[in-house]
Tab-separated table of C-alpha atoms and ligand atoms in Angstrom:
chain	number	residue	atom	x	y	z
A	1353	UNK	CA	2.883	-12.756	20.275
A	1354	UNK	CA	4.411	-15.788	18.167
A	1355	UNK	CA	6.180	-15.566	15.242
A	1356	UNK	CA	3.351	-16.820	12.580
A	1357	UNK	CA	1.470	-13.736	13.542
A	1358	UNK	CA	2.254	-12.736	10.294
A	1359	UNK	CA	1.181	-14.923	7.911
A	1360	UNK	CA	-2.379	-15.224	6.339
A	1361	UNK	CA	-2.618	-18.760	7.421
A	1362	UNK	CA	-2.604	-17.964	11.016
A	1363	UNK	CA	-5.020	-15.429	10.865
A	1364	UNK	CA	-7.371	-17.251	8.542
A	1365	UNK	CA	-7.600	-20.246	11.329
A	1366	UNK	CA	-7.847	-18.331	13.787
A	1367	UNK	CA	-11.227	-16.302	12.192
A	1368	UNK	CA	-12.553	-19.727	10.702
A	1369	UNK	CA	-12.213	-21.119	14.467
A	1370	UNK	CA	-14.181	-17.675	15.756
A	1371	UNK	CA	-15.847	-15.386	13.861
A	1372	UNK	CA	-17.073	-13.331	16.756
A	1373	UNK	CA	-16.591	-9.905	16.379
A	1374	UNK	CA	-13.070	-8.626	18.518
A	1375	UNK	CA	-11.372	-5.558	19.279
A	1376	UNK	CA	-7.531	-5.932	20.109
A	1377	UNK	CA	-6.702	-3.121	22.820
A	1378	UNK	CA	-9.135	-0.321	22.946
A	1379	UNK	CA	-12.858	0.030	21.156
A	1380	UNK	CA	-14.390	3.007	19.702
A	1381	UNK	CA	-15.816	4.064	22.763
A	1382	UNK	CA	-12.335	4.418	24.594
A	1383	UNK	CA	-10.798	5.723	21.372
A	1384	UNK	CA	-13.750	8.088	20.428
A	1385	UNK	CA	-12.117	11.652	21.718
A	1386	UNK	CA	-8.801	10.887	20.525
A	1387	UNK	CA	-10.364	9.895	16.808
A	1388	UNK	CA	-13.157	12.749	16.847
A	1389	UNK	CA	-10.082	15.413	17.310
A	1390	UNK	CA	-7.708	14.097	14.915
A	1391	UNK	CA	-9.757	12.463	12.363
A	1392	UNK	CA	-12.736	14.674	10.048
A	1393	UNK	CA	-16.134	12.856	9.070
A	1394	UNK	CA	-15.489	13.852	5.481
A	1395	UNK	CA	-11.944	11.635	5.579
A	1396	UNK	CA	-10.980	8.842	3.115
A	1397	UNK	CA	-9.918	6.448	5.880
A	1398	UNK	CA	-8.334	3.510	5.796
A	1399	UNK	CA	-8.159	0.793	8.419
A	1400	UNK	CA	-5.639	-1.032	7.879
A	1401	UNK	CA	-5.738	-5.119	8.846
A	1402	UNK	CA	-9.183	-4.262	10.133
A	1403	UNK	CA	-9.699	-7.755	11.700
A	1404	UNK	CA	-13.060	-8.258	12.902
A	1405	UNK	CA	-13.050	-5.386	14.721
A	1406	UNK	CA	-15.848	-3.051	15.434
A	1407	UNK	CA	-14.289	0.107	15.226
A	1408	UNK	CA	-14.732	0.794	11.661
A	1409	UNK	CA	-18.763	-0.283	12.072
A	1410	UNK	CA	-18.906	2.021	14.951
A	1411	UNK	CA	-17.125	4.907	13.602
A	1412	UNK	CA	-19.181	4.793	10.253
A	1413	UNK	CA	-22.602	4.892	12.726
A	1414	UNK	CA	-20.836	7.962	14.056
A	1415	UNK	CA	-20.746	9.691	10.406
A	1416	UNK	CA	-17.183	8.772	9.270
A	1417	UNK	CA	-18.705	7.860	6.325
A	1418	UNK	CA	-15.993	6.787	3.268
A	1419	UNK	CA	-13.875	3.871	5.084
A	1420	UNK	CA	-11.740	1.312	2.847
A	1421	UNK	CA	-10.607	-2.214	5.104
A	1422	UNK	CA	-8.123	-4.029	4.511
A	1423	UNK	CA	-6.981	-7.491	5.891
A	1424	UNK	CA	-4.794	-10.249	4.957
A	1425	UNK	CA	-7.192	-12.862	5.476
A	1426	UNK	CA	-9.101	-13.514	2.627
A	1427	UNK	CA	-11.579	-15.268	5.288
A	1428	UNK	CA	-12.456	-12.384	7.515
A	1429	UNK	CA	-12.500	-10.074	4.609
A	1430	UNK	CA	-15.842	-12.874	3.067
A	1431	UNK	CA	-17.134	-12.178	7.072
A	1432	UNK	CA	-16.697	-8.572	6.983
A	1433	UNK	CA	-18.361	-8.512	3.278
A	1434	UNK	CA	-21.537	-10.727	4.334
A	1435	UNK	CA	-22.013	-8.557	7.695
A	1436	UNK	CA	-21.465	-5.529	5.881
A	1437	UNK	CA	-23.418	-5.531	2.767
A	1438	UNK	CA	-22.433	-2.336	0.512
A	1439	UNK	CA	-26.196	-1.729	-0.048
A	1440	UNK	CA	-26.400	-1.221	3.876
A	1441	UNK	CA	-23.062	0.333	4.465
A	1442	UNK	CA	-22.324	2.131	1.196
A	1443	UNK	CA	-18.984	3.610	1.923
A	1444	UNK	CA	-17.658	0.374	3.939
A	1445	UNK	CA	-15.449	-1.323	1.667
A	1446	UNK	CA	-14.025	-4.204	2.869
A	1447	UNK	CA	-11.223	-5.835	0.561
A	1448	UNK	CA	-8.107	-8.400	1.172
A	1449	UNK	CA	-4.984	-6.444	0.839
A	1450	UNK	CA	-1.679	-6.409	2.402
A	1451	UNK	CA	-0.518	-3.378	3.911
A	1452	UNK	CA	3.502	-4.022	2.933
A	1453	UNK	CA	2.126	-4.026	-0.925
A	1454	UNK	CA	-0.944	-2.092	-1.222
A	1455	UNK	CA	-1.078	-2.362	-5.015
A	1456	UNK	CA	-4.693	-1.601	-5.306
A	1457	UNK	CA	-4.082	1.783	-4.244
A	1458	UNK	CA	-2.928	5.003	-5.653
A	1459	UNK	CA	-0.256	7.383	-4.078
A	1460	UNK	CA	-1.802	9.975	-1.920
A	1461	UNK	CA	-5.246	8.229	-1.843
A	1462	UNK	CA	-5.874	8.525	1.781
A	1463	UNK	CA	-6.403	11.416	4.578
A	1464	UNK	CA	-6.240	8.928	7.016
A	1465	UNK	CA	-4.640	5.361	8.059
A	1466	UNK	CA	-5.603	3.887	11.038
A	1467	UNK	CA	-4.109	0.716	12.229
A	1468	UNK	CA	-4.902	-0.913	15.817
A	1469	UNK	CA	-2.691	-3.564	16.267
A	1470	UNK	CA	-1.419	-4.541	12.970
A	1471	UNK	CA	2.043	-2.929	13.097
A	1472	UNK	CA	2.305	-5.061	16.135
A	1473	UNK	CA	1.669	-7.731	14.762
A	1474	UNK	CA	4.115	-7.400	11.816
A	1475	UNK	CA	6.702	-6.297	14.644
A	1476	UNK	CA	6.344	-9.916	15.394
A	1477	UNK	CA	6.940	-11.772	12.122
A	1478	UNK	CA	9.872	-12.933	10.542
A	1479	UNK	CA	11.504	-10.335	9.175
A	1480	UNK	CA	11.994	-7.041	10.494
A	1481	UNK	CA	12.721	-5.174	7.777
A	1482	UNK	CA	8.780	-5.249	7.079
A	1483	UNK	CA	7.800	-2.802	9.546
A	1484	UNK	CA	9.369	-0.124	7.332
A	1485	UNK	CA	8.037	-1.755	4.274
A	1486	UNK	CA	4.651	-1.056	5.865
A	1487	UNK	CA	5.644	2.294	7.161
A	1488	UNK	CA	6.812	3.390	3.342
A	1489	UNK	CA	3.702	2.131	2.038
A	1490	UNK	CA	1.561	3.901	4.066
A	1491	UNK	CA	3.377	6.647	3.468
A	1492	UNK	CA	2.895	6.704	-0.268
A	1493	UNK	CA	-0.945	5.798	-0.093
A	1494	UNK	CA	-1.364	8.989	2.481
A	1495	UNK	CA	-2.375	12.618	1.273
A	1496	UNK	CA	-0.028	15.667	2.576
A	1497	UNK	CA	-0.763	16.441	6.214
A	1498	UNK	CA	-2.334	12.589	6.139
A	1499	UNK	CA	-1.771	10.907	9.407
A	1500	UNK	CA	-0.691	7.551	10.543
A	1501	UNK	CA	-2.757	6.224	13.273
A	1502	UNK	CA	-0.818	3.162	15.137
A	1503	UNK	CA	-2.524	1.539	18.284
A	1504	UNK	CA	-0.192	-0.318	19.814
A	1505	UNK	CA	1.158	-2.058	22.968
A	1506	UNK	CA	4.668	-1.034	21.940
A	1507	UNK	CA	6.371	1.318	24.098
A	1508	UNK	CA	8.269	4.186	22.022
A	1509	UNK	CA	12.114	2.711	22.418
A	1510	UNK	CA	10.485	-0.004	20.932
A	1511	UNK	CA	8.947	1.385	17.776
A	1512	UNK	CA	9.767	4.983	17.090
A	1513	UNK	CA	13.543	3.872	15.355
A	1514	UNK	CA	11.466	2.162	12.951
A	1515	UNK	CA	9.001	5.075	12.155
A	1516	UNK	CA	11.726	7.317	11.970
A	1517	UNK	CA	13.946	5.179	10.098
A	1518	UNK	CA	11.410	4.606	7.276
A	1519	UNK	CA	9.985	7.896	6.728
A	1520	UNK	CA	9.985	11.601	7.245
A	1521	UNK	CA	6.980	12.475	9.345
A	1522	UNK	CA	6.368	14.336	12.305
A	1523	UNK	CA	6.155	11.929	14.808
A	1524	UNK	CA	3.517	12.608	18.214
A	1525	UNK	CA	3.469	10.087	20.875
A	1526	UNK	CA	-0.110	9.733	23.408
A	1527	UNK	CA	-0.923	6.987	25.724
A	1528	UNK	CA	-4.278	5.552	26.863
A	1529	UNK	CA	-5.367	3.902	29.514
A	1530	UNK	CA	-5.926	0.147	29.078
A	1531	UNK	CA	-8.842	-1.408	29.452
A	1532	UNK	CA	-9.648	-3.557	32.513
A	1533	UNK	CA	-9.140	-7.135	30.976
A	1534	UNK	CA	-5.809	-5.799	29.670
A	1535	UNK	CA	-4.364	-4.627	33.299
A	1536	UNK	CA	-2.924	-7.902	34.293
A	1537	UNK	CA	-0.655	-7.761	31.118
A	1538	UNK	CA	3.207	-8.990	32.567
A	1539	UNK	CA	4.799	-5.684	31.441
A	1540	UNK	CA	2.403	-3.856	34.534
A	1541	UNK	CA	2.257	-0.731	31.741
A	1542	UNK	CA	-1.356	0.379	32.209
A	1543	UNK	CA	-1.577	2.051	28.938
A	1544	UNK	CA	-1.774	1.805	25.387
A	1545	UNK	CA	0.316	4.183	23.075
A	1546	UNK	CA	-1.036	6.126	20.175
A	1547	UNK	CA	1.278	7.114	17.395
A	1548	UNK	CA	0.127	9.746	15.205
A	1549	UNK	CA	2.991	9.674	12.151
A	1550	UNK	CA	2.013	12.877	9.941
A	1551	UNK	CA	3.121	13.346	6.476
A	1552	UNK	CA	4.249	16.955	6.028
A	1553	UNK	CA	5.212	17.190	2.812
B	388	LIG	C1	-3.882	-7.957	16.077
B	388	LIG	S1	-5.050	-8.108	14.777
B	388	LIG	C2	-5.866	-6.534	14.879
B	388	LIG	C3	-7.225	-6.542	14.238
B	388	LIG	C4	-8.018	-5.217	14.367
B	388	LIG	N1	-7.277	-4.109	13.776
B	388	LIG	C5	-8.351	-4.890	15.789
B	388	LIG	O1	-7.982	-3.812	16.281
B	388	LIG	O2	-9.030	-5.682	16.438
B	388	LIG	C6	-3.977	-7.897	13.371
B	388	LIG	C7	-4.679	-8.000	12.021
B	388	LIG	O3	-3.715	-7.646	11.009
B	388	LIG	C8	-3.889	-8.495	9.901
B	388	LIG	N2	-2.610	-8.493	9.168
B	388	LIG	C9	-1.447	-9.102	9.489
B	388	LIG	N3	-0.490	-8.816	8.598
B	388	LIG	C10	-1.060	-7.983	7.683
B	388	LIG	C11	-0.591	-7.342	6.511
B	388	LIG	N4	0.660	-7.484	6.085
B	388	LIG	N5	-1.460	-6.566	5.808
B	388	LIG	C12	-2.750	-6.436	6.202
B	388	LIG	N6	-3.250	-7.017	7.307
B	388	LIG	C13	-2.423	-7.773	8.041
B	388	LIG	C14	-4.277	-9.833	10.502
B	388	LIG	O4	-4.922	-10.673	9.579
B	388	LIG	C15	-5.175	-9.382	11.662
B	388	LIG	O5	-6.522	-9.319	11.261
């Protein structure tokens, strides 16, 4: 990843240039067990720097029904919003919001954050001390016993300092296989790892 990977600009060229519809790492359908055992239907989710993703789409057709998306770019949040009218998808909020500041939402607002690839991402910005800006954030929007979903290339020596050093959750590491087209990656790891960060108290 390059170092603008964090900043609005990038992403909004980058969805102007494609609007197709892309899932970084895994999909729903490779992701479905793990999120049908740790996730209810009845959760307030959140996904956080949803992209253009399917996964929320796919997981609302499954019957998680109340799902709040957030993204940086004001651009793919207009896409998301034409593709997914609210009179269509009533419960699919989509919304431009950044995940270091999330001033549109309340403390403890959330049973669930999910966030494929955007933690990653801000790994790979300019400065470092955001990843436990976003950590502490996420922490205040999330109910007691919430969890923190993170998706993530990132093997744990690599990320679990900073999700310890920001907050006081219970920290569960899983992996999962990656998909064909991301085998050939140069690290030869053949998995992605799940984080699942709960809040306990
Ligand atoms: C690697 S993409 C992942 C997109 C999607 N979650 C997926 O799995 O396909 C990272 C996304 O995070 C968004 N993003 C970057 N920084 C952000 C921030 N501070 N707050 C919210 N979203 C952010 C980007 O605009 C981009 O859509």
């Amino acid at each position: 990843m390059t170092q603008n990977y964090g900043e609005p600009n990038y992403w909004n060229a980058r969805y102007l240039k494609d609007s197709d519809a892309f899932d970084w790492y895994q999909s729903f359908e490779t992701l479905k067990s793990f999120l049908t055992t740790h996730c209810k239907k009845s959760d307030n989710i959140l996904m956080l720097g949803c992209g253009n993703s399917l996964l929320s789409e796919e997981m609302y057709k499954y019957g998680f029904k109340t799902i709040t998306n957030i993204d940086i770019s004001d651009v793919v949040i207009e896409q998301c919003k034409e593709k997914y009218p609210i009179e269509e998808y009533p419960g699919l909020t989509y919304q431009v919001g950044n995940g270091l500041n999330m001033v549109d939402y309340k403390d403890e607002t959330f049973d669930t954050v999910i966030d494929k690839g955007t933690f990653d991402t801000i790994m790979c910005g300019n400065d470092s001390g955001d990843v436990i800006k976003i950590c502490e954030e996420v922490f205040r929007v999330l109910k007691k016993k919430g969890n923190y979903i993170v998706i993530s290339y990132g093997k744990p020596e690599d990320r679990e300092f900073y999700f310890e050093q920001a907050c006081d959750w219970n920290i569960e590491t899983k992996t999962i296989p990656k998909p064909k087209d991301y085998q050939e990656s140069a690290d030869k790891i053949n998995y992605h790892y799940i984080y699942i960060m709960r809040k306990d108290q």
